[in-house]
Coordinates of C-alpha atoms in Angstrom, one line a residue:
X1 CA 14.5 18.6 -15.8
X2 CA 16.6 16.1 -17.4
X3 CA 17.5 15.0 -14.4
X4 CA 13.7 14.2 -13.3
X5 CA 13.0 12.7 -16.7
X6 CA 16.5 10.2 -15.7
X7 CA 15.0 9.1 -12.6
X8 CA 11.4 8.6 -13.4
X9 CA 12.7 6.3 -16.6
X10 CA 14.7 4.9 -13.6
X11 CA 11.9 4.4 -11.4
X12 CA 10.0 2.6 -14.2
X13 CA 12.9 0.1 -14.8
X14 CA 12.7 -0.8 -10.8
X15 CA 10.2 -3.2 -9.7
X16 CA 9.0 -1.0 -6.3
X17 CA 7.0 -3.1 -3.5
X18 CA 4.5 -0.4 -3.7
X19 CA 1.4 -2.3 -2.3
X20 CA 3.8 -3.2 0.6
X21 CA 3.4 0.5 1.7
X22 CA -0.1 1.7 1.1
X23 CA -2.2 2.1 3.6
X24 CA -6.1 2.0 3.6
X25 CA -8.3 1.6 1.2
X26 CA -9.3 3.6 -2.0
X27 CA -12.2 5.9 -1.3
X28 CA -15.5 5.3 -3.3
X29 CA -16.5 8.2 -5.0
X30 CA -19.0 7.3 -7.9
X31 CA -21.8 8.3 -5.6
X32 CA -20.3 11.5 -4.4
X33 CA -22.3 14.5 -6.1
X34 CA -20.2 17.1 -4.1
X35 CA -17.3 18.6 -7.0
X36 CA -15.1 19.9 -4.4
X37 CA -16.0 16.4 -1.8
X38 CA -15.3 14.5 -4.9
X39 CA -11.7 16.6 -6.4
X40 CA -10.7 16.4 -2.9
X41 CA -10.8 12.5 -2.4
X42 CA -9.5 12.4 -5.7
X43 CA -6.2 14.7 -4.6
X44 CA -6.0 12.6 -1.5
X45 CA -5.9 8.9 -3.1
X46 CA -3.0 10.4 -5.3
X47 CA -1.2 11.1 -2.5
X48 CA -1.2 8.1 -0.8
X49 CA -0.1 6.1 -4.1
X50 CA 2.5 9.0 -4.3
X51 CA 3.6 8.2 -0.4
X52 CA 3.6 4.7 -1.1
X53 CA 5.9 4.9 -4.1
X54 CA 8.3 7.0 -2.1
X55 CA 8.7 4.9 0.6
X56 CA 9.0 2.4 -1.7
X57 CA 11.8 3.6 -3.6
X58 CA 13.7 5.0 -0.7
X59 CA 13.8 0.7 0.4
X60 CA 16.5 0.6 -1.7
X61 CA 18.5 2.8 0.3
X62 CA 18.1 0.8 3.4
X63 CA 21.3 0.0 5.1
X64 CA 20.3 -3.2 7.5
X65 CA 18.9 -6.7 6.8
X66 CA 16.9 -8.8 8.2
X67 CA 18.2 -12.2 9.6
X68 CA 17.3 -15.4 10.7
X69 CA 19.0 -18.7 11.8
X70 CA 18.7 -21.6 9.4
X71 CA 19.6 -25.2 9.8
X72 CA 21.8 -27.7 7.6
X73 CA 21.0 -30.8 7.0
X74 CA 19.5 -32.8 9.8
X75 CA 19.8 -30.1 12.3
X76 CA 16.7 -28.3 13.9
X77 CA 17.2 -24.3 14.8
X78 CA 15.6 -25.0 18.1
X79 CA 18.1 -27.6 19.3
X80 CA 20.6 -24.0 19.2
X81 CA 20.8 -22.8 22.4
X82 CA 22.1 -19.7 23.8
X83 CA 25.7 -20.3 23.9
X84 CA 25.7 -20.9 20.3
X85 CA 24.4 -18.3 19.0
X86 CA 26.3 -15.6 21.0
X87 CA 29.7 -17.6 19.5
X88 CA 27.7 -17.3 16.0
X89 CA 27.3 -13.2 16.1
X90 CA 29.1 -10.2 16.0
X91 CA 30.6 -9.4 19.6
X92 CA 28.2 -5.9 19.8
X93 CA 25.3 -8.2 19.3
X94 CA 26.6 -10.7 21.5
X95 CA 26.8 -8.2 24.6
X96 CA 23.0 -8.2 24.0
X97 CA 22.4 -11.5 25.4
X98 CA 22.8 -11.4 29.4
X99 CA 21.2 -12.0 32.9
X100 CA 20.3 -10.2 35.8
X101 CA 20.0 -12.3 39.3
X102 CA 17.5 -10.9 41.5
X103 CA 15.7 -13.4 43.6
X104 CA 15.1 -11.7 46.3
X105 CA 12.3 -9.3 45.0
X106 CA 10.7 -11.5 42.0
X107 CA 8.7 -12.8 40.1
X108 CA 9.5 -9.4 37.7
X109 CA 7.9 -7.8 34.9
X110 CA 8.6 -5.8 32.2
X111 CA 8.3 -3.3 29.6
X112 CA 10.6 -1.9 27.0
X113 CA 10.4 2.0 25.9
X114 CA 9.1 2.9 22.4
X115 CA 12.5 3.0 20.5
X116 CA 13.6 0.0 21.9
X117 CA 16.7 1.2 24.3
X118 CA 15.3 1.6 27.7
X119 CA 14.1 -1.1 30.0
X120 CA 11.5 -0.7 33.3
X121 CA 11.8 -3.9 35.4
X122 CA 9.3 -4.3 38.1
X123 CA 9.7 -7.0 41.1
X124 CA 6.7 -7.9 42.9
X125 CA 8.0 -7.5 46.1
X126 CA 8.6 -3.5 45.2
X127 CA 12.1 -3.2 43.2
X128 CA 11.4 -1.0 40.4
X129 CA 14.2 -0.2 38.3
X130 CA 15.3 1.7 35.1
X131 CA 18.2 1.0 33.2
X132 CA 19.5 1.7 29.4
X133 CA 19.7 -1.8 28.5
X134 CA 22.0 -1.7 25.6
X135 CA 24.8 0.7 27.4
X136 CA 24.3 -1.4 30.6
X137 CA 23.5 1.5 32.7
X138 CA 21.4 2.0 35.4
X139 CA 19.3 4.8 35.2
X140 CA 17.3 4.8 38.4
X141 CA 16.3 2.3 41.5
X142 CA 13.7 2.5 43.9
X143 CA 12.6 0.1 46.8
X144 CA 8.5 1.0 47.2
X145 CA 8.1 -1.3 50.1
X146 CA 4.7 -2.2 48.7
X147 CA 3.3 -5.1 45.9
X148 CA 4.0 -4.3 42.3
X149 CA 1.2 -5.5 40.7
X150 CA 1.9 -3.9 36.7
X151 CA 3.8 -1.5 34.9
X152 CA 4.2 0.7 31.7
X153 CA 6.3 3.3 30.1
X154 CA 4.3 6.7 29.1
X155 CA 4.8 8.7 25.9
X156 CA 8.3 9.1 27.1
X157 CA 10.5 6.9 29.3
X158 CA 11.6 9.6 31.7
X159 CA 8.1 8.7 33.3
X160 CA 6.6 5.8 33.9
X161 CA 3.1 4.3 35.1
X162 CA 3.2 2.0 38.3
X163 CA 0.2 -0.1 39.9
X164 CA 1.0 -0.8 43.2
X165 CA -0.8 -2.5 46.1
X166 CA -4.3 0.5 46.0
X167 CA -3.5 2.8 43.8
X168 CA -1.4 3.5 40.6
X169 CA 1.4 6.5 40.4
X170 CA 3.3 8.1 38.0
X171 CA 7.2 8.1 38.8
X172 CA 10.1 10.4 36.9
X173 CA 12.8 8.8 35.3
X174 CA 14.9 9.5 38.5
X175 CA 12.4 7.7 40.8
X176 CA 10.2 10.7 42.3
X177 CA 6.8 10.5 42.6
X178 CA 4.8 12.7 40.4
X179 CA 1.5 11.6 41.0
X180 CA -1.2 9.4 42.5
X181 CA -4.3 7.9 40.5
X182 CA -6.3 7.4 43.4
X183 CA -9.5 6.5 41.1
X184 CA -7.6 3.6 39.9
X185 CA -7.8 1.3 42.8
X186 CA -6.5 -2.6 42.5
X187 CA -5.2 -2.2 39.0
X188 CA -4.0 -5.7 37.8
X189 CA -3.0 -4.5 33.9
X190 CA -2.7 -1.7 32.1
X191 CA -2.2 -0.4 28.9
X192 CA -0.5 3.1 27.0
X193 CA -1.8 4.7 24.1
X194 CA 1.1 6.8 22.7
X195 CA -0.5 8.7 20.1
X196 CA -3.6 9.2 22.4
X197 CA -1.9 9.9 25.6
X198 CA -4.2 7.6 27.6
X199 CA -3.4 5.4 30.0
X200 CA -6.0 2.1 30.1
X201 CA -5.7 0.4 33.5
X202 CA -8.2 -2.5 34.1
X203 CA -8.8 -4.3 37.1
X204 CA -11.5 -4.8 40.4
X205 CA -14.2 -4.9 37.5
X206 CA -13.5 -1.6 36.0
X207 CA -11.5 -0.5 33.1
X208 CA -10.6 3.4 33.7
X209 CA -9.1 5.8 30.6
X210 CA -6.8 8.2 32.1
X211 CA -5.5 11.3 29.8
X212 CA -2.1 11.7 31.1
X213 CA -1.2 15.3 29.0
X214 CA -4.2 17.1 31.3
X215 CA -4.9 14.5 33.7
X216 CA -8.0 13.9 32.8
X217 CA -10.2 11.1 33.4
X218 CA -11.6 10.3 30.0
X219 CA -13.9 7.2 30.9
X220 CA -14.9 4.6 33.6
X221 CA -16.8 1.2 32.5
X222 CA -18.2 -1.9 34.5
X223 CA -16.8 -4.5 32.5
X224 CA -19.2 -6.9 34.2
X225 CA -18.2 -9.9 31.5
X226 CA -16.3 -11.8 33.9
X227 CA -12.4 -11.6 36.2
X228 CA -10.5 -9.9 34.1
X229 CA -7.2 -11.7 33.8
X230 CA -5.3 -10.2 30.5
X231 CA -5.2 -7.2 28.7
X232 CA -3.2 -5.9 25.7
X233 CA -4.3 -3.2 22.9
X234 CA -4.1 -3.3 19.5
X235 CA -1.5 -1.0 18.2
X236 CA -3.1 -0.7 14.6
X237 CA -6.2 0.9 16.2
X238 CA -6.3 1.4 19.9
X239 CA -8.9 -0.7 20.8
X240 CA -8.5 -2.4 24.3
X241 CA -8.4 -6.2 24.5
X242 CA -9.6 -8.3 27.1
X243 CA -9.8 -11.5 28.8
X244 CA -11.6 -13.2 31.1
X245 CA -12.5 -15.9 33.5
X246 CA -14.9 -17.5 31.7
X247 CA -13.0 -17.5 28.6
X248 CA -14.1 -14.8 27.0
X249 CA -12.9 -11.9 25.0
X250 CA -14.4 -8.6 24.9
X251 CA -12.7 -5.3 22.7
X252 CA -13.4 -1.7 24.6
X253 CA -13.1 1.8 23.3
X254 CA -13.5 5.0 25.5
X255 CA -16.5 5.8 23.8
X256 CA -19.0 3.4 25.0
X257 CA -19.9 1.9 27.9
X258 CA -20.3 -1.8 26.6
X259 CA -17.6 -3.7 25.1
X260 CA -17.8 -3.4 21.0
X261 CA -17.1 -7.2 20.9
X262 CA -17.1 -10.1 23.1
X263 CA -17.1 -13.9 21.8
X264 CA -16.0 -17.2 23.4
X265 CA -12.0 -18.2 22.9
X266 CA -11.4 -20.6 25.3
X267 CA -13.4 -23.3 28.1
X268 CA -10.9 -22.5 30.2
X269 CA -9.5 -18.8 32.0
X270 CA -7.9 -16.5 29.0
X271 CA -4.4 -16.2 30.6
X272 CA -2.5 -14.2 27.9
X273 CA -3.4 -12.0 24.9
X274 CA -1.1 -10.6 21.7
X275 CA -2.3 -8.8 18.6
X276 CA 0.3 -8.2 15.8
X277 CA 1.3 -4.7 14.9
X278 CA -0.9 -4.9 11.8
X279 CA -3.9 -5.5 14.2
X280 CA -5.1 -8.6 11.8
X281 CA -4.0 -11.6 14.0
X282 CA -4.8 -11.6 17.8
X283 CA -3.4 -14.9 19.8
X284 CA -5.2 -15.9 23.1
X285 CA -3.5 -18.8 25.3
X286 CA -5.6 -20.2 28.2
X287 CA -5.3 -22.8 31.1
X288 CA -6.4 -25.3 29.2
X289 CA -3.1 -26.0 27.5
X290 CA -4.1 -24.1 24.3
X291 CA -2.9 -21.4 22.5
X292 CA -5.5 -20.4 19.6
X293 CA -4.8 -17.3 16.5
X294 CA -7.8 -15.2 15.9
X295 CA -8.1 -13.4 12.9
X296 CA -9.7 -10.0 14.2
X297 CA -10.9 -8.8 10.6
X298 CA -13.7 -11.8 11.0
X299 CA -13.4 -13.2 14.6
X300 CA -12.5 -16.5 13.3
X301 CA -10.3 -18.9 14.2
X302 CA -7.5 -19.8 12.4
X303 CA -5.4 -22.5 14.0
X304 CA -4.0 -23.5 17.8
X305 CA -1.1 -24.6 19.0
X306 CA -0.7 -27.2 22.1
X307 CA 1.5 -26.0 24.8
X308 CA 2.8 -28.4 27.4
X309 CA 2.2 -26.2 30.2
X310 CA -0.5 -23.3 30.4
X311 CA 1.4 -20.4 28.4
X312 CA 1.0 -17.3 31.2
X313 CA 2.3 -14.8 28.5
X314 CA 2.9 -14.7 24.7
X315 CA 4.5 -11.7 22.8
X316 CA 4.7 -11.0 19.0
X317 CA 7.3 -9.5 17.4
X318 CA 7.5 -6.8 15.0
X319 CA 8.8 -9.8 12.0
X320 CA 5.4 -11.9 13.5
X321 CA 7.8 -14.1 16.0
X322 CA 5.6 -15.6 18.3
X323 CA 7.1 -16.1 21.6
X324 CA 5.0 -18.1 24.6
X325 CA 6.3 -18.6 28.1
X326 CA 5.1 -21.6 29.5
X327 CA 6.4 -22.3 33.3
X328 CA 10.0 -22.8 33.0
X329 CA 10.4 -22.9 28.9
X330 CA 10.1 -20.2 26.7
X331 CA 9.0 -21.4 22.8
X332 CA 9.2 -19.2 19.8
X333 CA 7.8 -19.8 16.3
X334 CA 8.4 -18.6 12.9
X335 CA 5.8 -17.8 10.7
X336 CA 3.1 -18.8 13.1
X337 CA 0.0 -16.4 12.3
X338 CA -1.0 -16.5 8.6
X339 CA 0.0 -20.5 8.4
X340 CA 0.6 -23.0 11.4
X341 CA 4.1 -23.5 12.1
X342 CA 5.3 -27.5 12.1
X343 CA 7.8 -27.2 14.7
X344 CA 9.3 -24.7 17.0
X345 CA 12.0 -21.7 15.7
X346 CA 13.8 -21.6 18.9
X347 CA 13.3 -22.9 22.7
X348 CA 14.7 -22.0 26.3
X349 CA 14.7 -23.6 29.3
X350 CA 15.2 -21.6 33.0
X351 CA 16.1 -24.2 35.3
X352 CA 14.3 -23.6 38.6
X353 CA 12.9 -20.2 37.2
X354 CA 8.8 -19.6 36.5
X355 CA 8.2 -17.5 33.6
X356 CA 6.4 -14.5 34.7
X357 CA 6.4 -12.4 31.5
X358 CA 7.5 -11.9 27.9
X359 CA 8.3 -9.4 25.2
X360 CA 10.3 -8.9 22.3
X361 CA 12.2 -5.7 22.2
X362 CA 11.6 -3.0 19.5
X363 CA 14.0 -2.4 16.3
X364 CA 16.6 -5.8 18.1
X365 CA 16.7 -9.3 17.8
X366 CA 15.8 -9.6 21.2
X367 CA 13.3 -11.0 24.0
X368 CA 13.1 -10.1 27.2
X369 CA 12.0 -12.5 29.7
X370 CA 10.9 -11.7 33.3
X371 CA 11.6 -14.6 35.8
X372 CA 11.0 -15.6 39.1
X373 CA 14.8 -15.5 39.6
X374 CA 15.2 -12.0 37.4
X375 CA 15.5 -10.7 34.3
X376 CA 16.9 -12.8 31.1
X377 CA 17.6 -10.9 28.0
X378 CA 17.8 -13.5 24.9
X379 CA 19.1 -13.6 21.4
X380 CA 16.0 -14.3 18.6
X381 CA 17.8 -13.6 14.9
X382 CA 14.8 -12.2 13.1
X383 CA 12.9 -10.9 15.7
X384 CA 12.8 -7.2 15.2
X385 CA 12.5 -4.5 12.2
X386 CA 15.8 -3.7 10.9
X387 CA 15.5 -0.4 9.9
X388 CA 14.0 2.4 12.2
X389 CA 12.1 5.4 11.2
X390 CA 13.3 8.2 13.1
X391 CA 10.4 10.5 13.0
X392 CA 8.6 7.5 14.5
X393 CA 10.7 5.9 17.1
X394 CA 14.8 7.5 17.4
X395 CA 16.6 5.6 20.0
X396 CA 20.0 7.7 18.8
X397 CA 18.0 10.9 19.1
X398 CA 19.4 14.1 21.3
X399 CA 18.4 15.9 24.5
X400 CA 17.1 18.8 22.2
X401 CA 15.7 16.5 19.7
X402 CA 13.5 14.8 22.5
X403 CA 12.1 17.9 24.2
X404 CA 11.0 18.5 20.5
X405 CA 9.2 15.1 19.7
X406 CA 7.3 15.7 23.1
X407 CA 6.2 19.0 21.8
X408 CA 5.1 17.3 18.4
X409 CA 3.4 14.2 19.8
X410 CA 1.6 16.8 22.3
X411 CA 0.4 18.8 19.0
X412 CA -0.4 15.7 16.7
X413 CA -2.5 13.8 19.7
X414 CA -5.6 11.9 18.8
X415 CA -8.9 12.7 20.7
X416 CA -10.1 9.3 22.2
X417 CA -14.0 10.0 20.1
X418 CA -11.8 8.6 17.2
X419 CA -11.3 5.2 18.6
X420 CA -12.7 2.4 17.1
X421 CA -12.7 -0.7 15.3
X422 CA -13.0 0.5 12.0
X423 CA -9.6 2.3 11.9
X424 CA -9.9 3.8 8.3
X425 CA -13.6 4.7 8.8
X426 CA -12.3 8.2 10.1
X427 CA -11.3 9.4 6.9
X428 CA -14.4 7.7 4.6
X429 CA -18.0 10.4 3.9
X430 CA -20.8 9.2 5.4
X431 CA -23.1 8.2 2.3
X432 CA -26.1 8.6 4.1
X433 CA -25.0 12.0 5.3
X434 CA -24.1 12.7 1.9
X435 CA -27.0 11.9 0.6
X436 CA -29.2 13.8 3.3
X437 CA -27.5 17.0 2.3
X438 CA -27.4 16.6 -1.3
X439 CA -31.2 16.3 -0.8
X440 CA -31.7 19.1 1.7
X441 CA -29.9 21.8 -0.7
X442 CA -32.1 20.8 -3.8
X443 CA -35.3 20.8 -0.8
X444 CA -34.2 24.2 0.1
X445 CA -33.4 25.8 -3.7
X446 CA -36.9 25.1 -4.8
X447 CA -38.9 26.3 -2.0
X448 CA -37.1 28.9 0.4
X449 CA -36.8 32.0 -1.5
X450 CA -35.5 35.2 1.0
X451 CA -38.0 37.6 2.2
X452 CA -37.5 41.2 0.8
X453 CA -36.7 43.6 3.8
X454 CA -36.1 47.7 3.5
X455 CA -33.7 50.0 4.6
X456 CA -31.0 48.5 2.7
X457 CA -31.1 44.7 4.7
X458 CA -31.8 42.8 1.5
X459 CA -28.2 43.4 0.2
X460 CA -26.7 40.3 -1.6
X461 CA -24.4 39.8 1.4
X462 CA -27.3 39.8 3.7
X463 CA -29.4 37.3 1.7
X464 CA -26.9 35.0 1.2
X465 CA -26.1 34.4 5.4
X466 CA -30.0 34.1 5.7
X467 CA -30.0 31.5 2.9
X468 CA -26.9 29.6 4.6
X469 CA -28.3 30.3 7.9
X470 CA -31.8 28.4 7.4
X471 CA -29.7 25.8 4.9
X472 CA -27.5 24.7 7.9
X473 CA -30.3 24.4 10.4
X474 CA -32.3 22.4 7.5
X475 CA -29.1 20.4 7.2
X476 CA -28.9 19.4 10.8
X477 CA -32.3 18.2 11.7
X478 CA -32.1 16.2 8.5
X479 CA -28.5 14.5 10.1
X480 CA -29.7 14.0 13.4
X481 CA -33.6 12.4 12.0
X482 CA -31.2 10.3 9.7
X483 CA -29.4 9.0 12.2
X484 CA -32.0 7.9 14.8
X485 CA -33.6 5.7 11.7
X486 CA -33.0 1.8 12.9
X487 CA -30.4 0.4 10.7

């Protein structure tokens, strides 16, 4: 006891971030009339504060830091190139930095696993390979003979997703074939939703959700908007993002059959799409030389950036980097989505090599940049979170310890009916369903009284599931009327 009442005078002393952790909103519960509704909202917005204040005082115990690369004087961080800043770091981060020549199968693609270690390059001539990028190891290599047209790590990367020429299949992480999708034909992009197990795949005017724990196919849409020409998701909420020919964007959830949003970004073809981790800020590049930042709370724009060549793909990092490949030259800014950045945080040029795609790499300071010529793995101080949760993403984590995160991510999946774009609407009581049954009980109390019956049926036991029994019918045809009223 006096060792609690030390560290909560402790924890008062301490200035905690705590509005840095909490998540959601605070429920509304002056028009609740429900006790129990009410005591339990109550219970649950204490321990969220309670969360948040954890996590905040556990920041203190965070080993790592978060760096960046500043100038003196008259010098401009993106006049560093590579060179220097490999001399400028320690030699384990150094080793980060490196290149792989493979012109023979490119242009390549790429995607990086969850925790951040393993890499799945993708040629579009048919080299797929996976490697453990920070050990330098190979993992696995595999010649399909046939186009490569996209790529993407499941819920674990000893299996991965590939769309080839017709159909997309599933691979294991030693290169056997586990399985064809043959009701994904001509898939051109695609999309995993870890804590859903879907896999979104969009292309020849469809965009198909396939449940890759039972290998079910969860939904099939018509996008019928326009060529679909980028995808991406939004990690905060799931939703499906994307882009068109005509310069539109439309957001998709598996649970209609007509995109939830659609509004004009560009005049041009949408060539690229980003959203932050957050899911606030969404960036859209286009052939026209543009490179605009939505913000998705209000579908607004917020500012654009010129590019001097059409920027085929853009990446955000977990620190907000913003990273756009642009032909031959990769440019990265700093601070770029609340506020519009004045200058460039650092540049790259590939001499001879077209930029096919880009992406920062989870939990490191690092971009990965799929070329024409190969694969380019660059140094960008202050690109990814410091710290890791391990009950989130482990990248030191055992054989035993991953056989037991499959198991839990198996047990703690999300059903796809609770995708949408109100992420925090799950939780929150329906006030006009609350309202419907607060009405239908007082209906009930003053005029259904329970018939008398002999021969011992009119126990209290057996009026009591009579009385519940015509309540919850009551209850329902009062929802389901409710609902059918035009808003």
């Amino acid at each position: 006891r006096v060792m609690d009442s030390t560290a909560k005078v402790q924890r008062k002393k301490l200035k905690l971030p705590v509005e840095k952790y909490l998540r959601g909103s605070k429920p509304a519960t002056k028009g609740i009339h429900d006790k129990k509704l009410r005591a339990q909202l109550k219970d649950d917005e204490k321990l969220r504060k309670d969360v948040a204040k954890r996590a905040a005082l556990h920041e203190l115990l965070l080993p790592e830091e978060v760096g960046c690369v500043e100038a003196e004087g008259l010098e401009k961080t993106y006049k560093f190139q590579q060179k220097d800043l490999t001399q400028a770091v320690d030699v384990a981060s150094a080793q980060k930095h490196f290149e792989l020549n493979l012109d023979q199968f490119g242009p390549y693609q790429l995607d990086y696993s969850r925790d951040g270690r393993h890499l799945l390059l993708g040629g579009r001539k048919g080299h797929v390979a996976l490697m453990d990028w920070q050990s330098h190891r190979l993992v696995s290599e595999v010649h399909l003979n046939e186009t490569v047209r996209s790529l993407r790590f499941l819920h674990i990367h000893n299996m991965f997703a590939v769309s080839q020429k017709r159909h997309v299949f599933i691979y294991e992480g030693t290169g056997t074939e586990l399985h064809c999708l043959r009701h994904h034909k001509h898939v051109t992009h695609m999309e995993f939703l870890p804590y859903h197990f879907l896999l979104a795949t969009g292309g020849n005017g469809h965009l198909c959700y396939q449940d890759t724990s039972v290998g079910k196919m969860v939904a099939d849409f018509n996008i019928g908007v326009g060529g679909l020409s980028a995808m991406t998701q939004n990690p905060h909420n799931a939703v499906i993002h994307l882009g068109h020919q005509n310069g539109v964007v439309s957001l998709w959830t598996p649970n209609s059959g007509k995109p939830a949003v659609q509004w004009l970004c560009h005049r041009a073809a949408v060539s690229s799409i980003a959203v932050d981790r957050s899911g606030n800020y969404m960036v859209t590049s286009g052939i026209d030389n543009r490179m605009r930042v939505w913000d998705v709370r209000t579908y607004k724009p917020l500012h654009m950036y010129k590019t001097p060549q059409p920027a085929r793909s853009i990446s955000i990092s977990q620190r907000g980097l913003l990273a756009a490949g642009c032909n031959t030259d990769i440019r990265i800014w700093k601070d770029g989505l609340s506020s519009m950045s004045s200058s460039t945080y650092l540049q790259h040029h590939f001499t001879g090599q077209h930029i096919n795609e880009v992406q920062f790499c989870p939990y490191e300071d690092i971009i990965g940049v799929g070329h024409s010529g190969g694969f380019a793995s660059l140094l960008v101080p202050g690109a990814g979170e410091a710290n890791f949760d391990a009950l989130e993403a482990n990248p030191y984590q055992t054989k035993r310890q991953k056989q037991e995160k499959e198991v839990k991510q198996l047990l703690e999946k999300i059903q796809p009916e609770l995708i949408t774009l109100e992420a925090q609407a799950v939780h929150q009581v329906s006030k006009a369903t609350a309202d419907v049954e607060d009405d239908g009980e007082e209906r009930l109390r003053d005029k259904f009284t329970p018939r008398h019956r002999m021969k011992g049926k009119s126990s209290a036991a057996n009026r009591h599931r009579r009385v519940q029994a015509v309540k919850d019918r009551d209850r329902r045809d009062r929802i389901r009327k409710a609902r059918r009223k035009p808003k």
